[in-house]
């Protein structure tokens, strides 16, 4: 693809994210993205897509499940638990909202485990990035 | 196989559709708060795993089946879950999330606008309640799911300064990880976890002041 086509692809990607209500991701990518001075349009697009992949992965329910399993693996059974019962495992992580966040979200707390599972989408994006690297 | 622009556009459309989030709910779900808290939980897990495996600590969780992280920081609140750290059966510290820590300058001057600093993960001496003072802190951890800029380096150097004075080497309560000894008095450990691989470029400054910079991807 030519430089102008790469620019069109980036514009299309950002528009698609906005259409799906994911404009916040676009901002996050922009703030965390780093490209060398003089980077080509192709390099910018690929960096953007890799950044998008990272942002989705960090929010995916699968990562929360993974961290919960790992955390439980390293915890001792609670001495407060009844000795003849297995220790309780941590089954979810929630964010306890402060008063302003409660007003804004309308929720007392946000469960990280009830978030979306971006795993399949990330796999799809990985395949697309691989193809684009050849383009 | 190389793609044409049209094929690439279609690939993007298919991928965004596959995300499958309700557009109305999406902005809330993907907001900065959620991302930051997932990374904080990721760092908490890594901290527990390293303290257990590398430093030989037994770690007990005190709380229910739901681990609650606070959206905003404050004093130690016993209603929130926390962790007890033991070595050889003896309690050496307590791990809390999202608390404020009293500064060294506040200990000298009394209360003022900058007398406390928010920290994501903190290990304090056993039995400490309320706002821990700088000399009751055993470890602070900062979790940054972002590019680790020079401004963040300056921030953590300020945290280090408000916890301890630069000094000769002193032993911490840890035997190996994160730091068995630091050039600081009181001898608290300071760790930075960041998704940015470049965070470890700042380790030379960390070696001078007693800060461990760790690249921790998600």
Tab-separated table of C-alpha atoms in Angstrom:
chain	number	residue	atom	x	y	z
A	1	UNK	CA	0.000	0.000	0.000
A	2	UNK	CA	1.097	3.559	-0.648
A	3	UNK	CA	1.505	6.253	2.022
A	4	UNK	CA	-1.891	7.791	1.293
A	5	UNK	CA	-3.548	4.385	1.623
A	6	UNK	CA	-1.955	3.823	5.014
A	7	UNK	CA	-3.297	7.217	6.120
A	8	UNK	CA	-6.773	6.234	4.900
A	9	UNK	CA	-6.528	2.966	6.794
A	10	UNK	CA	-5.680	4.778	10.020
A	11	UNK	CA	-8.586	7.180	9.556
A	12	UNK	CA	-10.893	4.233	8.878
A	13	UNK	CA	-9.698	2.406	12.004
A	14	UNK	CA	-10.269	5.416	14.237
A	15	UNK	CA	-13.715	6.004	12.726
A	16	UNK	CA	-14.673	2.371	13.287
A	17	UNK	CA	-13.597	2.524	16.925
A	18	UNK	CA	-15.629	5.700	17.417
A	19	UNK	CA	-18.645	4.023	15.774
A	20	UNK	CA	-18.449	1.213	18.333
A	21	UNK	CA	-18.221	3.652	21.254
A	22	UNK	CA	-14.530	2.940	21.739
A	23	UNK	CA	-13.238	6.481	21.230
A	24	UNK	CA	-11.655	6.338	24.697
A	25	UNK	CA	-9.271	3.697	23.391
A	26	UNK	CA	-8.188	6.000	20.589
A	27	UNK	CA	-7.175	8.635	23.115
A	28	UNK	CA	-5.345	6.085	25.271
A	29	UNK	CA	-3.404	4.806	22.281
A	30	UNK	CA	-2.495	8.335	21.283
A	31	UNK	CA	-1.177	9.064	24.762
A	32	UNK	CA	0.863	5.889	25.035
A	33	UNK	CA	1.991	5.561	21.429
A	34	UNK	CA	5.610	6.283	20.641
A	35	UNK	CA	7.026	6.530	17.151
A	36	UNK	CA	10.398	7.733	15.966
A	37	UNK	CA	10.747	11.154	14.379
A	38	UNK	CA	10.378	10.634	10.633
A	39	UNK	CA	8.334	7.441	11.022
A	40	UNK	CA	6.540	6.440	7.821
A	41	UNK	CA	2.742	6.297	7.566
A	42	UNK	CA	3.009	2.507	7.453
A	43	UNK	CA	5.026	2.483	10.706
A	44	UNK	CA	2.517	4.808	12.394
A	45	UNK	CA	-0.438	2.601	11.419
A	46	UNK	CA	1.284	-0.571	12.597
A	47	UNK	CA	2.274	1.105	15.885
A	48	UNK	CA	-1.337	2.250	16.346
A	49	UNK	CA	-2.683	-1.245	15.802
A	50	UNK	CA	-0.131	-2.766	18.170
A	51	UNK	CA	-1.123	-0.129	20.727
A	52	UNK	CA	-4.783	-0.995	20.186
A	53	UNK	CA	-4.004	-4.657	20.722
A	54	UNK	CA	-2.243	-3.833	23.996
A	55	UNK	CA	-5.094	-1.627	25.227
A	56	UNK	CA	-7.659	-4.354	24.541
A	57	UNK	CA	-5.544	-7.059	26.096
A	58	UNK	CA	-5.105	-5.033	29.284
A	59	UNK	CA	-8.879	-4.745	29.663
A	60	UNK	CA	-9.859	-8.264	28.745
A	61	UNK	CA	-11.720	-10.444	31.204
A	62	UNK	CA	-9.307	-13.243	30.365
A	63	UNK	CA	-6.440	-11.312	31.956
A	64	UNK	CA	-8.463	-10.840	35.156
A	65	UNK	CA	-9.201	-14.570	35.285
A	66	UNK	CA	-5.516	-15.258	34.775
A	67	UNK	CA	-4.419	-12.942	37.577
A	68	UNK	CA	-7.007	-14.349	39.989
A	69	UNK	CA	-5.784	-17.899	39.413
A	70	UNK	CA	-2.190	-16.842	39.875
A	71	UNK	CA	-2.921	-14.830	42.997
A	72	UNK	CA	-4.829	-17.686	44.610
A	73	UNK	CA	-1.961	-20.053	43.829
A	74	UNK	CA	0.379	-18.011	46.008
A	75	UNK	CA	-1.901	-17.373	48.976
A	76	UNK	CA	-1.912	-19.387	52.173
A	77	UNK	CA	-5.227	-20.692	53.475
A	78	UNK	CA	-6.646	-18.109	55.836
A	79	UNK	CA	-6.131	-18.855	59.496
A	80	UNK	CA	-9.563	-17.377	60.022
A	81	UNK	CA	-11.112	-20.129	57.911
A	82	UNK	CA	-12.590	-23.112	59.654
A	83	UNK	CA	-9.843	-25.738	59.784
A	84	UNK	CA	-11.967	-28.473	58.226
A	85	UNK	CA	-13.068	-26.341	55.292
A	86	UNK	CA	-10.983	-25.351	52.291
A	87	UNK	CA	-9.793	-21.768	52.254
A	88	UNK	CA	-11.966	-19.377	50.302
A	89	UNK	CA	-10.526	-18.370	46.951
A	90	UNK	CA	-10.711	-14.836	45.648
A	91	UNK	CA	-13.262	-15.047	42.844
A	92	UNK	CA	-13.456	-11.460	41.625
A	93	UNK	CA	-11.772	-8.086	41.842
A	94	UNK	CA	-14.008	-5.037	42.061
A	95	UNK	CA	-13.320	-1.332	42.074
A	96	UNK	CA	-15.155	0.307	44.941
A	97	UNK	CA	-16.285	3.623	43.522
A	98	UNK	CA	-15.816	6.894	45.344
A	99	UNK	CA	-18.818	9.293	45.574
A	100	UNK	CA	-18.117	11.029	42.256
A	101	UNK	CA	-17.540	7.758	40.405
A	102	UNK	CA	-20.829	6.476	41.865
A	103	UNK	CA	-22.636	9.492	40.426
A	104	UNK	CA	-20.971	9.123	37.042
A	105	UNK	CA	-21.302	5.359	36.694
A	106	UNK	CA	-24.453	4.819	38.755
A	107	UNK	CA	-22.727	1.847	40.339
A	108	UNK	CA	-21.364	1.200	43.824
A	109	UNK	CA	-18.627	-0.908	42.363
A	110	UNK	CA	-17.321	-2.185	39.043
A	111	UNK	CA	-16.432	-5.837	38.663
A	112	UNK	CA	-13.293	-6.338	36.613
A	113	UNK	CA	-14.385	-9.892	35.914
A	114	UNK	CA	-17.620	-8.751	34.327
A	115	UNK	CA	-15.719	-6.788	31.729
A	116	UNK	CA	-15.684	-7.816	28.085
A	117	UNK	CA	-13.631	-10.717	26.807
A	118	UNK	CA	-11.494	-9.227	24.076
A	119	UNK	CA	-9.516	-12.442	23.589
A	120	UNK	CA	-11.029	-13.483	20.224
A	121	UNK	CA	-10.838	-9.908	18.918
A	122	UNK	CA	-7.166	-9.672	19.912
A	123	UNK	CA	-6.431	-12.905	18.037
A	124	UNK	CA	-8.195	-11.508	14.977
A	125	UNK	CA	-6.190	-8.305	15.245
A	126	UNK	CA	-2.928	-10.259	15.564
A	127	UNK	CA	-3.663	-12.019	12.279
A	128	UNK	CA	-4.506	-8.730	10.591
A	129	UNK	CA	-1.318	-7.057	11.860
A	130	UNK	CA	0.719	-9.984	10.516
A	131	UNK	CA	-0.846	-9.558	7.077
A	132	UNK	CA	-0.369	-5.794	7.150
A	133	UNK	CA	3.324	-6.222	7.935
A	134	UNK	CA	3.607	-7.888	4.515
A	135	UNK	CA	1.696	-5.096	2.780
B	1	UNK	CA	-0.151	-12.385	1.625
B	2	UNK	CA	-0.079	-8.583	1.182
B	3	UNK	CA	-3.422	-6.817	1.555
B	4	UNK	CA	-5.018	-4.155	-0.615
B	5	UNK	CA	-6.471	-1.080	1.059
B	6	UNK	CA	-9.994	-2.424	0.631
B	7	UNK	CA	-9.062	-5.763	2.171
B	8	UNK	CA	-7.331	-4.005	5.070
B	9	UNK	CA	-10.367	-1.749	5.654
B	10	UNK	CA	-12.647	-4.768	5.674
B	11	UNK	CA	-10.295	-6.534	8.092
B	12	UNK	CA	-10.494	-3.569	10.466
B	13	UNK	CA	-14.290	-3.439	10.225
B	14	UNK	CA	-14.534	-7.174	10.910
B	15	UNK	CA	-12.181	-6.889	13.869
B	16	UNK	CA	-13.989	-3.918	15.435
B	17	UNK	CA	-17.288	-5.748	15.011
B	18	UNK	CA	-15.734	-8.792	16.716
B	19	UNK	CA	-14.989	-6.687	19.781
B	20	UNK	CA	-18.704	-7.063	20.374
B	21	UNK	CA	-19.220	-4.469	23.082
B	22	UNK	CA	-22.463	-2.567	23.456
B	23	UNK	CA	-21.461	0.875	22.117
B	24	UNK	CA	-23.425	2.615	24.861
B	25	UNK	CA	-21.588	0.720	27.596
B	26	UNK	CA	-18.238	0.596	25.847
B	27	UNK	CA	-16.822	3.925	26.974
B	28	UNK	CA	-17.378	3.069	30.628
B	29	UNK	CA	-15.917	-0.374	30.260
B	30	UNK	CA	-12.804	0.761	28.507
B	31	UNK	CA	-12.228	3.869	30.579
B	32	UNK	CA	-8.965	4.748	32.222
B	33	UNK	CA	-10.225	3.702	35.662
B	34	UNK	CA	-10.808	0.113	34.608
B	35	UNK	CA	-7.514	-0.157	32.771
B	36	UNK	CA	-5.556	1.284	35.689
B	37	UNK	CA	-7.248	-0.982	38.206
B	38	UNK	CA	-6.719	-4.111	36.119
B	39	UNK	CA	-3.038	-3.250	35.977
B	40	UNK	CA	-2.983	-2.556	39.718
B	41	UNK	CA	-4.504	-6.000	40.325
B	42	UNK	CA	-1.962	-7.471	37.900
B	43	UNK	CA	0.861	-5.820	39.876
B	44	UNK	CA	-0.638	-6.997	43.163
B	45	UNK	CA	-0.579	-10.544	41.840
B	46	UNK	CA	3.021	-10.175	40.690
B	47	UNK	CA	4.005	-8.672	44.043
B	48	UNK	CA	2.421	-11.544	45.963
B	49	UNK	CA	4.013	-14.131	43.672
B	50	UNK	CA	7.496	-12.603	43.938
B	51	UNK	CA	7.324	-12.136	47.715
B	52	UNK	CA	6.222	-15.751	48.054
B	53	UNK	CA	8.640	-17.341	45.595
B	54	UNK	CA	11.675	-15.052	45.747
B	55	UNK	CA	11.537	-13.843	49.334
B	56	UNK	CA	10.031	-16.931	50.957
B	57	UNK	CA	7.097	-15.170	52.598
B	58	UNK	CA	3.818	-16.864	53.452
B	59	UNK	CA	0.932	-14.611	52.500
B	60	UNK	CA	-2.542	-14.863	53.957
B	61	UNK	CA	-5.529	-13.059	52.479
B	62	UNK	CA	-7.987	-11.478	54.914
B	63	UNK	CA	-11.224	-10.734	53.142
B	64	UNK	CA	-14.149	-12.289	51.337
B	65	UNK	CA	-14.343	-13.883	47.923
B	66	UNK	CA	-14.323	-10.462	46.289
B	67	UNK	CA	-11.153	-8.405	46.453
B	68	UNK	CA	-12.188	-4.748	46.514
B	69	UNK	CA	-9.796	-2.086	45.257
B	70	UNK	CA	-10.597	1.501	46.139
B	71	UNK	CA	-11.165	4.053	43.389
B	72	UNK	CA	-9.617	6.708	45.589
B	73	UNK	CA	-6.936	6.552	48.243
B	74	UNK	CA	-7.313	7.142	51.981
B	75	UNK	CA	-6.190	5.860	55.356
B	76	UNK	CA	-6.007	2.144	56.140
B	77	UNK	CA	-9.584	0.902	56.350
B	78	UNK	CA	-9.951	-2.438	58.103
B	79	UNK	CA	-13.208	-3.016	56.211
B	80	UNK	CA	-11.184	-3.543	53.043
B	81	UNK	CA	-9.346	-6.751	52.213
B	82	UNK	CA	-5.652	-6.963	52.958
B	83	UNK	CA	-2.872	-9.489	53.257
B	84	UNK	CA	-0.761	-10.682	56.185
B	85	UNK	CA	2.901	-11.462	55.449
B	86	UNK	CA	4.737	-14.039	57.558
B	87	UNK	CA	8.259	-15.343	57.663
B	88	UNK	CA	8.805	-18.497	59.708
B	89	UNK	CA	5.382	-18.061	61.292
B	90	UNK	CA	6.058	-14.506	62.447
B	91	UNK	CA	4.088	-11.612	61.009
B	92	UNK	CA	6.486	-9.168	59.353
B	93	UNK	CA	4.010	-6.846	57.682
B	94	UNK	CA	0.578	-6.154	56.207
B	95	UNK	CA	-0.130	-5.451	52.550
B	96	UNK	CA	-2.828	-2.861	51.748
B	97	UNK	CA	-4.014	-1.319	48.513
B	98	UNK	CA	-4.779	2.317	47.672
B	99	UNK	CA	-3.743	4.037	50.863
B	100	UNK	CA	-2.116	7.324	51.733
B	101	UNK	CA	1.239	7.418	53.470
B	102	UNK	CA	2.441	10.187	55.767
B	103	UNK	CA	5.520	11.966	54.480
B	104	UNK	CA	8.878	12.565	56.083
B	105	UNK	CA	8.379	16.317	55.761
B	106	UNK	CA	5.061	16.038	57.598
B	107	UNK	CA	6.822	14.179	60.404
B	108	UNK	CA	9.136	17.180	60.742
B	109	UNK	CA	6.677	20.014	60.087
B	110	UNK	CA	3.278	18.695	61.107
B	111	UNK	CA	0.233	18.603	58.873
B	112	UNK	CA	0.192	20.629	55.661
B	113	UNK	CA	-1.181	20.320	52.131
B	114	UNK	CA	1.438	17.809	51.003
B	115	UNK	CA	1.620	15.758	54.171
B	116	UNK	CA	0.397	12.496	52.572
B	117	UNK	CA	1.056	10.736	49.294
B	118	UNK	CA	-1.182	8.185	47.588
B	119	UNK	CA	0.347	4.790	46.893
B	120	UNK	CA	-1.137	1.885	44.970
B	121	UNK	CA	0.293	-0.988	47.016
B	122	UNK	CA	1.843	-0.574	50.446
B	123	UNK	CA	3.320	-2.952	53.011
B	124	UNK	CA	3.330	-1.499	56.503
B	125	UNK	CA	4.594	-2.750	59.846
B	126	UNK	CA	2.211	-5.112	61.663
B	127	UNK	CA	-0.734	-3.489	63.423
B	128	UNK	CA	-0.437	-0.040	61.856
B	129	UNK	CA	-3.800	1.749	61.528
B	130	UNK	CA	-4.968	5.030	60.025
B	131	UNK	CA	-2.423	6.846	57.868
B	132	UNK	CA	0.953	5.126	58.186
B	133	UNK	CA	3.848	7.437	58.883
B	134	UNK	CA	6.921	7.256	56.646
B	135	UNK	CA	8.799	5.159	59.211
B	136	UNK	CA	5.990	2.571	59.397
B	137	UNK	CA	6.254	1.832	55.688
B	138	UNK	CA	8.176	-1.270	54.596
B	139	UNK	CA	7.443	-1.165	50.859
B	140	UNK	CA	5.577	0.999	48.387
B	141	UNK	CA	4.730	-0.054	44.840
B	142	UNK	CA	3.705	2.252	42.007
B	143	UNK	CA	1.812	0.684	39.094
B	144	UNK	CA	1.962	2.518	35.757
B	145	UNK	CA	0.157	1.067	32.734
B	146	UNK	CA	1.552	3.739	30.478
B	147	UNK	CA	4.653	5.162	28.917
B	148	UNK	CA	7.098	5.754	31.761
B	149	UNK	CA	8.080	9.367	31.241
B	150	UNK	CA	10.792	11.427	32.866
B	151	UNK	CA	8.017	13.170	34.824
B	152	UNK	CA	7.108	9.836	36.417
B	153	UNK	CA	10.773	9.287	37.287
B	154	UNK	CA	10.827	12.644	39.052
B	155	UNK	CA	7.606	11.688	40.858
B	156	UNK	CA	8.993	8.447	42.254
B	157	UNK	CA	12.234	10.162	43.251
B	158	UNK	CA	10.047	12.557	45.265
B	159	UNK	CA	8.231	9.631	46.880
B	160	UNK	CA	11.570	8.058	47.783
B	161	UNK	CA	12.687	11.341	49.356
B	162	UNK	CA	9.481	11.665	51.372
B	163	UNK	CA	9.891	8.155	52.767
B	164	UNK	CA	13.559	8.198	53.734
B	165	UNK	CA	16.812	10.102	53.765
B	166	UNK	CA	19.665	8.990	51.540
B	167	UNK	CA	22.115	7.119	53.763
B	168	UNK	CA	24.565	4.254	53.996
B	169	UNK	CA	23.166	0.820	53.172
B	170	UNK	CA	20.537	-0.467	55.618
B	171	UNK	CA	18.782	-3.839	55.722
B	172	UNK	CA	15.079	-3.991	54.849
B	173	UNK	CA	12.664	-6.633	56.172
B	174	UNK	CA	13.113	-8.515	52.895
B	175	UNK	CA	15.841	-11.088	52.365
B	176	UNK	CA	16.121	-11.043	48.588
B	177	UNK	CA	13.266	-9.410	46.686
B	178	UNK	CA	12.595	-6.593	46.093
B	179	UNK	CA	15.580	-5.229	48.006
B	180	UNK	CA	17.419	-6.823	50.928
B	181	UNK	CA	19.150	-3.509	51.610
B	182	UNK	CA	18.716	0.076	50.475
B	183	UNK	CA	20.719	3.304	50.763
B	184	UNK	CA	17.917	4.848	52.802
B	185	UNK	CA	16.947	5.520	56.391
B	186	UNK	CA	14.281	4.362	57.354
B	187	UNK	CA	15.033	1.371	55.152
B	188	UNK	CA	11.860	0.979	53.131
B	189	UNK	CA	11.795	-0.600	49.680
B	190	UNK	CA	10.335	1.137	46.638
B	191	UNK	CA	9.232	-0.674	43.478
B	192	UNK	CA	7.900	0.664	40.182
B	193	UNK	CA	6.018	-1.685	37.858
B	194	UNK	CA	5.368	-0.364	34.364
B	195	UNK	CA	4.155	-1.749	31.065
B	196	UNK	CA	6.856	0.385	29.406
B	197	UNK	CA	10.053	-1.624	28.774
B	198	UNK	CA	12.069	1.602	28.946
B	199	UNK	CA	11.276	1.935	32.662
B	200	UNK	CA	14.357	-0.170	33.425
B	201	UNK	CA	16.580	2.448	31.782
B	202	UNK	CA	16.147	4.448	34.995
B	203	UNK	CA	17.654	1.738	37.214
B	204	UNK	CA	20.978	3.609	37.637
B	205	UNK	CA	19.094	6.345	39.531
B	206	UNK	CA	17.227	3.607	41.370
B	207	UNK	CA	20.499	2.053	42.479
B	208	UNK	CA	21.621	5.358	43.988
B	209	UNK	CA	18.376	6.074	45.853
B	210	UNK	CA	16.925	2.602	46.500
B	211	UNK	CA	14.220	2.139	43.870
B	212	UNK	CA	13.652	-1.018	41.835
B	213	UNK	CA	12.267	-0.393	38.340
B	214	UNK	CA	10.547	-3.431	36.817
B	215	UNK	CA	9.084	-3.873	33.347
B	216	UNK	CA	5.852	-5.792	33.887
B	217	UNK	CA	3.841	-6.270	30.678
B	218	UNK	CA	0.256	-7.470	30.718
